[in-house]
Coordinates of C-alpha atoms in Angstrom, one line a residue:
X1 CA 0.0 0.0 0.1
X2 CA 1.5 3.6 -0.8
X3 CA 1.5 6.0 1.9
X4 CA 2.6 9.5 2.4
X5 CA 3.5 11.9 5.1
X6 CA 1.8 15.3 5.4
X7 CA 4.0 17.9 6.9
X8 CA 2.4 20.0 9.4
X9 CA 4.4 23.4 10.2
X10 CA 5.7 23.4 13.8
X11 CA 6.3 26.6 15.9
X12 CA 9.5 28.4 15.2
X13 CA 9.8 27.3 11.6
X14 CA 9.0 29.2 8.5
X15 CA 5.6 28.3 7.3
X16 CA 4.9 27.5 3.5
X17 CA 2.8 29.5 1.4
X18 CA -0.9 28.7 1.1
X19 CA -0.7 27.8 -2.5
X20 CA 1.8 25.1 -1.3
X21 CA -0.6 23.7 1.4
X22 CA -3.3 23.5 -1.3
X23 CA -1.1 21.3 -3.4
X24 CA -0.1 19.2 -0.9
X25 CA -3.9 18.8 0.3
X26 CA -4.8 17.7 -3.3
X27 CA -1.9 15.1 -3.6
X28 CA -3.1 13.5 -0.2
X29 CA -6.9 13.4 -1.4
X30 CA -5.7 11.7 -4.7
X31 CA -3.2 9.3 -2.9
X32 CA -6.1 8.5 -0.4
X33 CA -8.6 7.7 -3.1
X34 CA -6.2 5.4 -4.9
X35 CA -5.4 3.6 -1.6
X36 CA -9.1 3.2 -0.9
X37 CA -9.8 2.1 -4.5
X38 CA -6.9 -0.5 -4.3
X39 CA -8.4 -2.0 -1.0
X40 CA -12.0 -1.9 -2.4
X41 CA -10.9 -3.7 -5.4
X42 CA -9.0 -6.4 -3.3
X43 CA -12.2 -6.8 -1.0
X44 CA -14.5 -7.0 -4.2
X45 CA -12.3 -9.8 -5.8
X46 CA -12.4 -11.7 -2.4
X47 CA -16.1 -11.4 -1.9
X48 CA -16.7 -12.4 -5.7
X49 CA -14.6 -15.4 -5.3
X50 CA -16.4 -16.2 -2.1
X51 CA -20.1 -15.5 -3.3
X52 CA -19.9 -18.9 -5.5
X53 CA -19.2 -21.1 -2.4
X54 CA -22.0 -19.6 -0.2
X55 CA -25.5 -21.1 -0.2
X56 CA -27.8 -19.2 1.7
X57 CA -30.3 -21.0 4.1
X58 CA -33.6 -19.4 4.1
X59 CA -35.6 -19.7 7.1
X60 CA -38.4 -22.2 6.5
X61 CA -37.0 -23.5 3.1
X62 CA -35.9 -26.8 2.4
X63 CA -32.3 -26.5 3.7
X64 CA -33.5 -25.4 7.0
X65 CA -34.6 -28.3 9.3
X66 CA -36.9 -26.1 11.7
X67 CA -36.9 -27.5 15.5
X68 CA -40.1 -28.3 16.7
X69 CA -39.9 -25.3 19.1
X70 CA -40.4 -23.0 15.8
X71 CA -42.4 -24.9 13.6
X72 CA -45.6 -23.2 15.0
X73 CA -44.6 -20.0 13.7
X74 CA -44.7 -21.3 10.0
X75 CA -48.0 -20.1 8.1
X76 CA -50.6 -22.6 7.1
X77 CA -50.1 -23.1 3.3
X78 CA -53.4 -22.8 1.5
X79 CA -54.3 -22.4 -2.3
X80 CA -54.3 -18.6 -1.8
X81 CA -50.8 -18.6 -0.5
X82 CA -49.5 -21.4 -2.7
X83 CA -50.7 -19.9 -5.9
X84 CA -51.1 -16.3 -5.2
X85 CA -54.8 -16.3 -5.7
X86 CA -57.1 -13.8 -3.9
X87 CA -58.8 -15.4 -0.8
X88 CA -62.6 -15.8 -1.1
X89 CA -63.9 -12.5 0.7
X90 CA -65.9 -12.9 3.8
X91 CA -69.6 -12.2 3.0
X92 CA -71.5 -9.3 4.8
X93 CA -74.6 -10.1 7.3
X94 CA -77.7 -10.0 5.2
X95 CA -78.8 -6.5 6.6
X96 CA -75.6 -5.2 5.5
X97 CA -75.6 -6.3 1.9
X98 CA -75.9 -3.7 -1.0
X99 CA -79.1 -4.2 -3.0
X100 CA -77.3 -5.3 -6.0
X101 CA -75.1 -7.9 -4.1
X102 CA -76.3 -10.9 -5.9
X103 CA -76.4 -9.1 -9.1
X104 CA -72.3 -9.0 -8.8
X105 CA -71.8 -12.5 -8.0
X106 CA -69.9 -14.9 -10.3
X107 CA -72.2 -17.7 -10.8
X108 CA -70.3 -19.7 -13.5
X109 CA -73.0 -19.8 -15.8
X110 CA -70.7 -20.1 -18.7
X111 CA -68.8 -23.0 -17.2
X112 CA -68.8 -26.7 -18.7
X113 CA -69.7 -29.3 -16.2
X114 CA -67.2 -31.8 -15.2
X115 CA -63.7 -32.4 -14.1
X116 CA -60.8 -30.2 -14.6
X117 CA -57.2 -30.9 -15.0
X118 CA -56.7 -30.4 -10.9
X119 CA -59.8 -32.7 -10.5
X120 CA -61.9 -29.9 -9.2
X121 CA -65.6 -30.4 -10.4
X122 CA -68.2 -28.2 -12.0
X123 CA -71.6 -29.4 -11.2
X124 CA -74.4 -29.0 -14.0
X125 CA -76.7 -27.5 -11.0
X126 CA -76.3 -24.4 -9.4
X127 CA -77.1 -23.7 -5.7
X128 CA -79.8 -20.8 -4.8
X129 CA -78.5 -17.4 -3.9
X130 CA -80.6 -14.1 -3.0
X131 CA -81.9 -12.6 -0.2
X132 CA -84.6 -14.5 1.9
X133 CA -88.1 -13.8 1.1
X134 CA -90.8 -13.4 3.9
X135 CA -91.5 -17.1 4.3
X136 CA -87.8 -17.9 4.4
X137 CA -87.4 -15.6 7.1
X138 CA -90.3 -16.7 9.2
X139 CA -88.8 -20.3 8.9
X140 CA -85.4 -19.0 9.9
X141 CA -86.8 -17.0 13.0
X142 CA -89.0 -20.4 13.8
X143 CA -85.6 -22.5 13.5
X144 CA -83.9 -20.2 15.9
X145 CA -86.7 -20.2 18.2
X146 CA -86.0 -23.8 19.0
X147 CA -82.7 -22.9 20.5
X148 CA -83.9 -20.0 22.3
X149 CA -86.5 -22.4 24.0
X150 CA -84.1 -25.4 24.6
X151 CA -80.8 -23.9 25.5
X152 CA -80.1 -24.4 29.2
X153 CA -78.9 -21.1 31.2
X154 CA -76.8 -23.2 33.5
X155 CA -74.3 -24.4 30.9
X156 CA -75.2 -22.7 27.7
X157 CA -75.5 -26.2 26.0
X158 CA -78.8 -26.9 23.8
X159 CA -80.9 -30.1 24.2
X160 CA -80.7 -32.3 21.2
X161 CA -84.4 -33.3 21.3
X162 CA -86.9 -30.7 22.9
X163 CA -87.1 -30.9 26.3
X164 CA -84.9 -33.7 27.1
X165 CA -81.7 -32.6 28.8
X166 CA -79.0 -34.4 26.8
X167 CA -76.7 -33.6 23.8
X168 CA -73.7 -34.8 21.7
X169 CA -71.0 -33.0 20.2
X170 CA -72.9 -33.3 16.9
X171 CA -75.9 -31.6 18.2
X172 CA -73.7 -29.1 19.7
X173 CA -72.2 -28.2 16.3
X174 CA -75.7 -27.9 15.1
X175 CA -76.6 -25.3 17.7
X176 CA -73.4 -23.4 16.7
X177 CA -74.4 -23.8 13.3
X178 CA -77.7 -22.4 14.1
X179 CA -76.3 -19.3 16.2
X180 CA -73.8 -18.4 13.2
X181 CA -76.9 -18.3 11.0
X182 CA -79.3 -16.4 13.4
X183 CA -76.3 -13.8 13.6
X184 CA -75.4 -13.8 9.9
X185 CA -79.1 -13.5 8.9
X186 CA -79.8 -10.6 11.6
X187 CA -82.2 -12.4 14.0
X188 CA -79.7 -11.5 16.6
X189 CA -76.9 -9.2 17.3
X190 CA -73.5 -9.4 18.5
X191 CA -74.0 -9.0 22.4
X192 CA -76.5 -12.0 22.2
X193 CA -74.2 -14.0 19.7
X194 CA -71.0 -13.6 21.6
X195 CA -72.9 -14.2 25.2
X196 CA -74.2 -17.6 24.1
X197 CA -71.0 -18.6 22.1
X198 CA -68.5 -17.7 24.9
X199 CA -70.9 -19.4 27.5
X200 CA -71.1 -22.6 25.4
X201 CA -67.3 -22.7 24.9
X202 CA -66.5 -22.0 28.4
X203 CA -68.7 -25.1 29.5
X204 CA -67.0 -27.4 26.8
X205 CA -63.5 -26.5 28.0
X206 CA -64.4 -27.5 31.2
X207 CA -66.2 -30.8 30.4
X208 CA -65.1 -33.9 31.8
X209 CA -63.6 -36.1 29.1
X210 CA -63.8 -39.6 28.3
X211 CA -60.8 -41.1 30.1
X212 CA -59.0 -37.8 29.9
X213 CA -58.7 -37.9 26.0
X214 CA -61.7 -36.5 24.1
X215 CA -65.5 -35.5 24.8
X216 CA -68.0 -38.3 25.8
X217 CA -70.4 -39.3 23.6
X218 CA -73.2 -37.9 25.5
X219 CA -73.5 -35.2 28.2
X220 CA -76.3 -33.7 30.4
X221 CA -77.2 -30.1 29.2
X222 CA -78.2 -28.9 32.8
X223 CA -75.1 -30.3 34.6
X224 CA -72.6 -30.8 31.7
X225 CA -71.7 -34.2 33.3
X226 CA -70.7 -37.2 31.1
X227 CA -74.0 -39.4 30.6
X228 CA -74.9 -42.7 29.0
X229 CA -77.5 -43.0 26.3
X230 CA -80.2 -43.5 29.1
X231 CA -78.9 -40.0 30.3
X232 CA -77.4 -41.5 33.6
X233 CA -74.0 -40.6 35.0
X234 CA -71.3 -42.5 33.2
X235 CA -68.9 -42.5 30.5
X236 CA -69.5 -44.6 27.1
X237 CA -66.8 -43.6 24.5
X238 CA -66.2 -40.7 21.8
X239 CA -67.4 -40.6 18.3
X240 CA -64.8 -39.5 15.7
X241 CA -67.7 -38.6 13.4
X242 CA -69.1 -36.3 16.2
X243 CA -65.7 -34.7 17.0
X244 CA -65.0 -34.2 13.2
X245 CA -68.3 -32.2 12.8
X246 CA -67.7 -30.2 15.8
X247 CA -64.4 -29.2 14.4
X248 CA -65.6 -28.1 11.2
X249 CA -67.8 -25.3 13.3
X250 CA -64.8 -24.6 15.4
X251 CA -62.9 -23.6 12.2
X252 CA -65.9 -21.5 11.0
X253 CA -66.3 -19.6 14.4
X254 CA -62.6 -18.9 14.8
X255 CA -62.2 -17.9 10.9
X256 CA -65.4 -15.7 11.0
X257 CA -64.9 -14.1 14.4
X258 CA -61.3 -13.5 15.3
X259 CA -62.4 -12.3 18.6
X260 CA -63.3 -15.9 19.7
X261 CA -60.2 -17.3 18.2
X262 CA -58.2 -17.8 21.6
X263 CA -61.3 -19.2 23.4
X264 CA -61.7 -21.7 20.5
X265 CA -58.0 -22.7 20.7
X266 CA -58.1 -23.0 24.3
X267 CA -61.0 -25.6 23.9
X268 CA -59.2 -27.8 21.5
X269 CA -55.8 -27.6 23.5
X270 CA -57.5 -29.4 26.5
X271 CA -57.9 -32.5 24.3
X272 CA -55.7 -35.7 23.8
X273 CA -55.8 -36.5 19.9
X274 CA -53.4 -39.5 20.1
X275 CA -55.9 -42.2 19.6
X276 CA -58.5 -40.9 17.1
X277 CA -56.4 -40.3 14.0
X278 CA -53.9 -43.2 13.3
X279 CA -50.8 -43.2 11.3
X280 CA -52.5 -44.2 8.1
X281 CA -55.1 -41.5 8.2
X282 CA -58.1 -43.4 9.5
X283 CA -60.6 -42.3 12.1
X284 CA -61.1 -44.2 15.2
X285 CA -63.9 -43.9 17.9
X286 CA -63.6 -45.2 21.4
X287 CA -66.2 -47.6 23.4
X288 CA -66.1 -49.3 26.5
X289 CA -65.9 -53.0 26.4
X290 CA -69.0 -54.1 28.6
X291 CA -67.3 -57.5 30.2
X292 CA -63.5 -56.1 30.8
X293 CA -64.6 -52.2 31.2
X294 CA -61.4 -51.5 28.8
X295 CA -61.1 -48.9 26.2
X296 CA -61.7 -50.3 22.7
X297 CA -60.6 -48.2 19.7
X298 CA -62.3 -49.0 16.5
X299 CA -62.4 -47.5 12.8
X300 CA -65.4 -45.3 12.6
X301 CA -67.3 -43.9 9.6
X302 CA -68.7 -45.0 6.3
X303 CA -68.8 -43.2 2.8
X304 CA -70.4 -39.8 3.2
X305 CA -69.9 -39.4 6.8
X306 CA -66.5 -40.6 7.0
X307 CA -65.1 -38.2 4.6
X308 CA -67.0 -35.0 6.0
X309 CA -65.5 -35.9 9.2
X310 CA -62.0 -36.2 7.9
X311 CA -62.3 -32.7 6.3
X312 CA -63.1 -31.6 10.1
X313 CA -59.7 -33.0 11.2
X314 CA -57.9 -31.7 8.3
X315 CA -58.8 -28.2 9.0
X316 CA -57.1 -28.3 12.0
X317 CA -53.8 -29.6 10.5
X318 CA -54.4 -33.4 10.7
X319 CA -53.8 -35.6 7.8
X320 CA -56.8 -38.4 7.5
X321 CA -55.7 -39.4 4.2
X322 CA -57.5 -42.8 4.1
X323 CA -60.5 -41.6 6.0
X324 CA -61.0 -39.0 3.2
X325 CA -60.7 -41.5 0.3
X326 CA -64.2 -43.1 -1.2
X327 CA -62.6 -46.4 -1.6
X328 CA -63.6 -49.1 -0.8
X329 CA -66.8 -48.0 -2.6
X330 CA -69.6 -50.1 -4.7
X331 CA -72.4 -48.5 -6.8
X332 CA -76.2 -49.7 -6.8
X333 CA -78.2 -48.9 -9.8
X334 CA -81.5 -47.1 -8.7
X335 CA -83.6 -45.3 -10.9
X336 CA -80.9 -45.0 -13.6
X337 CA -78.4 -43.8 -11.2
X338 CA -75.3 -45.5 -10.0
X339 CA -75.6 -44.9 -6.3
X340 CA -72.3 -44.9 -4.5
X341 CA -72.2 -46.9 -1.3
X342 CA -69.4 -48.0 1.2
X343 CA -68.1 -51.3 0.1
X344 CA -66.9 -52.7 3.4
X345 CA -69.0 -55.8 4.5
X346 CA -71.4 -55.0 7.4
X347 CA -71.2 -58.7 8.4
X348 CA -67.5 -58.5 8.8
X349 CA -67.1 -54.9 9.8
X350 CA -70.2 -54.5 11.9
X351 CA -71.1 -51.2 10.6
X352 CA -73.7 -50.3 8.5
X353 CA -73.2 -48.9 5.2
X354 CA -76.2 -46.2 5.1
X355 CA -76.9 -43.9 2.2
X356 CA -78.3 -40.6 3.4
X357 CA -78.6 -37.3 2.1
X358 CA -77.3 -35.4 5.3
X359 CA -73.5 -35.9 5.2
X360 CA -73.2 -34.5 1.4
X361 CA -75.6 -31.5 2.3
X362 CA -73.1 -30.5 5.4
X363 CA -70.2 -30.7 2.8
X364 CA -71.8 -28.9 0.3
X365 CA -73.5 -26.0 2.6
X366 CA -70.6 -25.7 5.1
X367 CA -67.5 -26.4 3.0
X368 CA -68.8 -26.2 -0.6
X369 CA -67.5 -29.5 -1.7
X370 CA -64.1 -27.9 -1.5
X371 CA -60.8 -29.3 0.1
X372 CA -59.8 -27.9 3.4
X373 CA -56.9 -26.2 2.1
X374 CA -58.9 -24.4 -0.6
X375 CA -59.6 -20.9 0.5
X376 CA -59.7 -19.1 -3.1
X377 CA -61.9 -21.1 -5.6
X378 CA -65.0 -19.7 -6.6
X379 CA -68.5 -21.3 -5.0
X380 CA -69.2 -22.9 -8.2
X381 CA -65.9 -24.8 -8.6
X382 CA -65.4 -27.7 -6.2
X383 CA -62.0 -28.7 -5.2
X384 CA -63.1 -32.1 -3.7
X385 CA -64.5 -33.0 -7.2
X386 CA -65.5 -36.5 -6.5
X387 CA -67.7 -35.4 -3.4
X388 CA -69.5 -32.9 -5.7
X389 CA -70.0 -35.5 -8.2
X390 CA -71.2 -38.1 -5.8
X391 CA -73.6 -35.5 -4.1
X392 CA -75.1 -35.0 -7.5
X393 CA -76.0 -38.5 -7.6
X394 CA -77.4 -38.7 -4.2
X395 CA -79.8 -35.9 -5.3
X396 CA -80.7 -37.1 -8.9
X397 CA -81.9 -40.4 -7.8
X398 CA -84.3 -38.9 -5.3
X399 CA -85.7 -36.8 -8.0
X400 CA -85.8 -39.8 -10.4
X401 CA -87.7 -42.0 -7.7
X402 CA -90.4 -39.0 -7.3
X403 CA -90.9 -38.8 -11.2
X404 CA -91.0 -42.4 -11.5
X405 CA -93.1 -43.4 -8.4
X406 CA -94.9 -40.4 -7.1
X407 CA -93.2 -40.8 -3.7
X408 CA -91.9 -37.1 -2.8
X409 CA -88.3 -38.2 -1.5
X410 CA -85.8 -36.5 0.9
X411 CA -84.1 -39.1 2.8
X412 CA -82.1 -38.7 5.8
X413 CA -81.7 -40.3 9.4
X414 CA -84.2 -38.7 11.6
X415 CA -86.1 -38.8 15.0
X416 CA -89.2 -40.2 15.4
X417 CA -91.6 -39.7 18.4
X418 CA -91.7 -42.8 20.7
X419 CA -89.9 -46.2 20.0
X420 CA -87.5 -46.6 18.4
X421 CA -87.1 -42.9 18.6
X422 CA -84.4 -42.8 15.7
X423 CA -84.4 -44.3 12.2
X424 CA -82.2 -44.6 9.0
X425 CA -84.1 -43.7 6.4
X426 CA -81.8 -44.6 3.6
X427 CA -81.5 -44.2 -0.3
X428 CA -79.7 -47.5 0.1
X429 CA -78.7 -50.0 2.8
X430 CA -78.2 -53.7 3.4
X431 CA -78.6 -54.4 0.0
X432 CA -81.9 -52.6 -0.5
X433 CA -82.9 -49.4 -1.9
X434 CA -85.4 -47.0 0.1
X435 CA -84.7 -48.8 3.0
X436 CA -85.8 -47.6 6.5
X437 CA -84.4 -49.2 9.5
X438 CA -83.8 -49.0 13.1
X439 CA -80.3 -48.9 14.6
X440 CA -80.7 -52.5 15.4
X441 CA -81.3 -53.0 11.7
X442 CA -85.3 -53.8 11.8
X443 CA -87.3 -52.9 8.9
X444 CA -89.9 -50.0 9.7
X445 CA -91.2 -48.7 6.5
X446 CA -93.9 -46.7 8.1
X447 CA -91.1 -44.2 9.4
X448 CA -90.3 -43.4 5.9
X449 CA -90.3 -39.7 5.7
X450 CA -89.5 -36.4 3.7
X451 CA -86.9 -35.3 6.2
X452 CA -87.4 -31.3 6.5
X453 CA -83.7 -30.9 6.9
X454 CA -82.8 -33.0 3.8
X455 CA -85.6 -31.2 1.7
X456 CA -84.3 -27.6 2.8
X457 CA -80.6 -28.6 2.2
X458 CA -81.4 -30.1 -1.2
X459 CA -83.4 -27.1 -1.9
X460 CA -80.4 -24.7 -0.9
X461 CA -77.8 -26.6 -3.1
X462 CA -79.8 -27.8 -5.9
X463 CA -82.0 -25.0 -7.7
X464 CA -84.6 -27.3 -9.8
X465 CA -88.4 -27.5 -10.0
X466 CA -88.1 -30.6 -8.0
X467 CA -86.6 -28.9 -4.9
X468 CA -89.3 -26.1 -5.1
X469 CA -91.7 -29.1 -4.9
X470 CA -89.9 -30.0 -1.6
X471 CA -89.8 -26.6 -0.3
X472 CA -93.5 -26.2 -0.6
X473 CA -93.8 -29.4 1.5
X474 CA -91.7 -28.4 4.3
X475 CA -91.8 -24.8 4.6
X476 CA -95.0 -24.7 6.6
X477 CA -94.0 -27.6 9.0
X478 CA -93.4 -25.6 12.1
X479 CA -94.8 -24.8 15.6
X480 CA -94.0 -21.1 16.3
X481 CA -93.2 -22.3 20.1
X482 CA -90.8 -25.0 19.6
X483 CA -89.3 -24.8 16.0
X484 CA -89.6 -26.6 12.6
X485 CA -91.2 -30.1 12.8
X486 CA -88.8 -33.0 11.8
X487 CA -90.5 -34.0 8.7
X488 CA -93.5 -35.3 6.9
X489 CA -94.2 -39.1 6.9
X490 CA -94.1 -40.7 3.5
X491 CA -97.2 -42.8 3.7
X492 CA -99.7 -40.1 4.8
X493 CA -99.5 -40.6 8.8
X494 CA -98.9 -36.7 8.9
X495 CA -96.1 -34.6 10.5
X496 CA -93.1 -36.1 12.6
X497 CA -94.2 -34.1 15.6
X498 CA -90.9 -33.8 17.3
X499 CA -88.2 -31.1 17.3
X500 CA -84.4 -31.5 17.3
X501 CA -81.3 -29.4 17.4
X502 CA -80.0 -31.1 14.2
X503 CA -83.0 -30.5 12.1
X504 CA -83.4 -26.8 13.2
X505 CA -79.4 -26.3 12.8
X506 CA -79.4 -27.5 9.4
X507 CA -82.2 -25.7 8.1
X508 CA -80.7 -22.4 9.6
X509 CA -77.6 -23.4 7.7
X510 CA -79.5 -24.0 4.6
X511 CA -81.1 -20.6 4.8
X512 CA -77.8 -18.9 5.7
X513 CA -76.2 -20.7 2.5
X514 CA -78.7 -19.1 0.2
X515 CA -77.5 -15.8 1.2
X516 CA -73.9 -16.2 1.8
X517 CA -72.9 -19.1 -0.1
X518 CA -70.1 -21.4 1.3
X519 CA -70.0 -20.7 5.0
X520 CA -66.7 -21.5 5.9
X521 CA -64.5 -18.7 5.3
X522 CA -60.7 -18.3 4.7
X523 CA -58.5 -17.6 8.2
X524 CA -57.2 -14.0 8.1
X525 CA -54.1 -14.3 10.3
X526 CA -50.7 -16.1 9.8
X527 CA -49.9 -18.2 13.0
X528 CA -52.5 -19.4 15.6
X529 CA -52.2 -20.3 19.2
X530 CA -53.2 -23.9 18.0
X531 CA -50.1 -24.6 16.4
X532 CA -47.7 -22.3 18.9
X533 CA -48.9 -23.6 22.1
X534 CA -46.7 -25.9 24.1
X535 CA -43.7 -25.7 21.7
X536 CA -41.6 -26.0 24.6
X537 CA -43.0 -29.2 26.1
X538 CA -43.5 -32.9 24.8
X539 CA -47.2 -32.3 25.6
X540 CA -47.8 -31.6 21.7
X541 CA -46.1 -34.7 20.9
X542 CA -47.9 -36.8 23.3
X543 CA -51.3 -35.5 22.4
X544 CA -50.7 -35.4 18.8
X545 CA -51.2 -31.9 17.9
X546 CA -50.3 -31.2 14.2
X547 CA -47.7 -28.7 12.4
X548 CA -49.0 -25.8 10.5
X549 CA -49.8 -27.9 7.0
X550 CA -47.8 -27.2 4.4
X551 CA -48.5 -27.9 0.7
X552 CA -47.2 -31.5 0.9
X553 CA -49.7 -32.2 3.8
X554 CA -52.7 -31.4 1.5
X555 CA -55.4 -34.1 1.3
X556 CA -55.0 -35.4 -2.5
X557 CA -57.8 -34.1 -5.1
X558 CA -59.2 -37.2 -6.4
X559 CA -61.6 -38.1 -9.1
X560 CA -63.9 -41.1 -9.9
X561 CA -65.6 -42.4 -13.2
X562 CA -68.5 -39.8 -14.0
X563 CA -71.9 -41.1 -14.9
X564 CA -73.1 -39.4 -17.9
X565 CA -76.2 -41.3 -19.1
X566 CA -79.1 -42.5 -17.2
X567 CA -78.9 -46.5 -16.6
X568 CA -82.1 -48.4 -18.1

């Protein structure tokens, strides 16, 4: 490096002229600049030589093995994040909608029905959209009155059936559905909605769980205590299907109402999920062996409900891959339609393969026949394609039966007044079409009915002349003091004079869907307490709490053969 000495005059010595000083300063500046350039050039050559050898590690990238302590801070990857699509907007409450709101909706009327290259499905039917009419609003008010009448002040829980103080997690989800619909349809305001939901969630957080794992199948609504099916103290196991439905509505609550998010998380973080989803992605319920008293875990769910419940778990990061698959399934040709049913033999697996309307309705009304990671597709495009296509078959076979036999048909399981109290009113089961059976398998054709929840659900998701007929049959079946009746007997015995949480909750869901479309809305945050809690403990591993799902964790989009012609 070239250096220099700048001479500074000392006392007692002759000072040089000003010109000499300026010349010396210029020489110094030029020399310093040259030295700096030399150092910079050397440094640049060193940096450039090293740049090719450095491989940057991006936090959260493929080369970064994130410790478990930090994985909860990863954002959940959805279609909007992975593909750069705009998330679906959360619709306004009905009373806050502009008059031209529905004129501006993308209805996909120019789309061709069938599968897309991503295995999405475009149905040849469209759902109903629009403001509620006076008759529809009356039905909504009556259905909500069920919950006003039969919710217990002591716990905030709603009775499953009228005055009987008992409930399940499935029916509790129906109550939450009813409350969401009542608020969004402007039947109640935020203070009432918040009061009800916070009271209910506080009770659920404090429930005594089945063997410290998950909620018992049944609870007493006045005391919040575990009970058996006779409403006597005791514990009988847990239902993976009930929990799956509850998880769907927990996610709807959390995504729509951010102020309830931490409360929702705190409920689920009390639960132990180690035995409900296995390593292959199957769902398992639990029951108590009558002889040994031991807990038995058994695969739970059949085609229809199993896949719907699986999506409830997937919405919270679990990966129930096998539970979400249609296989193994078979089809039965009924009135020209290949109706899919579960292919597992009931004689071997000891579980019936009922085909009913409700599980497909819930998937369509609440989730839009979409996959759990899909937060951006329009309402007319269904990313869980085979579910939408199977649902169309379930609808069409019921319309075909009406046209060919004259029997108005909207089949689903439903309660009845008196023994056996509950009936599976099926499209197909045990090898027979239009089979109506008790939980024990007894044939009870006199219990066949037009289910009110099935009729209104079909009316909401299939805008056809036939569902107009169903609407007219059901819309006046109500008691202003107790809610909507369960249905109308098929063989002319009149109304099913019983009132239930599930029926009224699904009716409210169907009416809300007419106004807002798919009820599940996108999550608006990045990280969640559900994913970050207990990261410094082994509790997350022991209870099988998941990490935020990434694209590799998405449930696959599948397709099956499409029926294009009616069988004869």
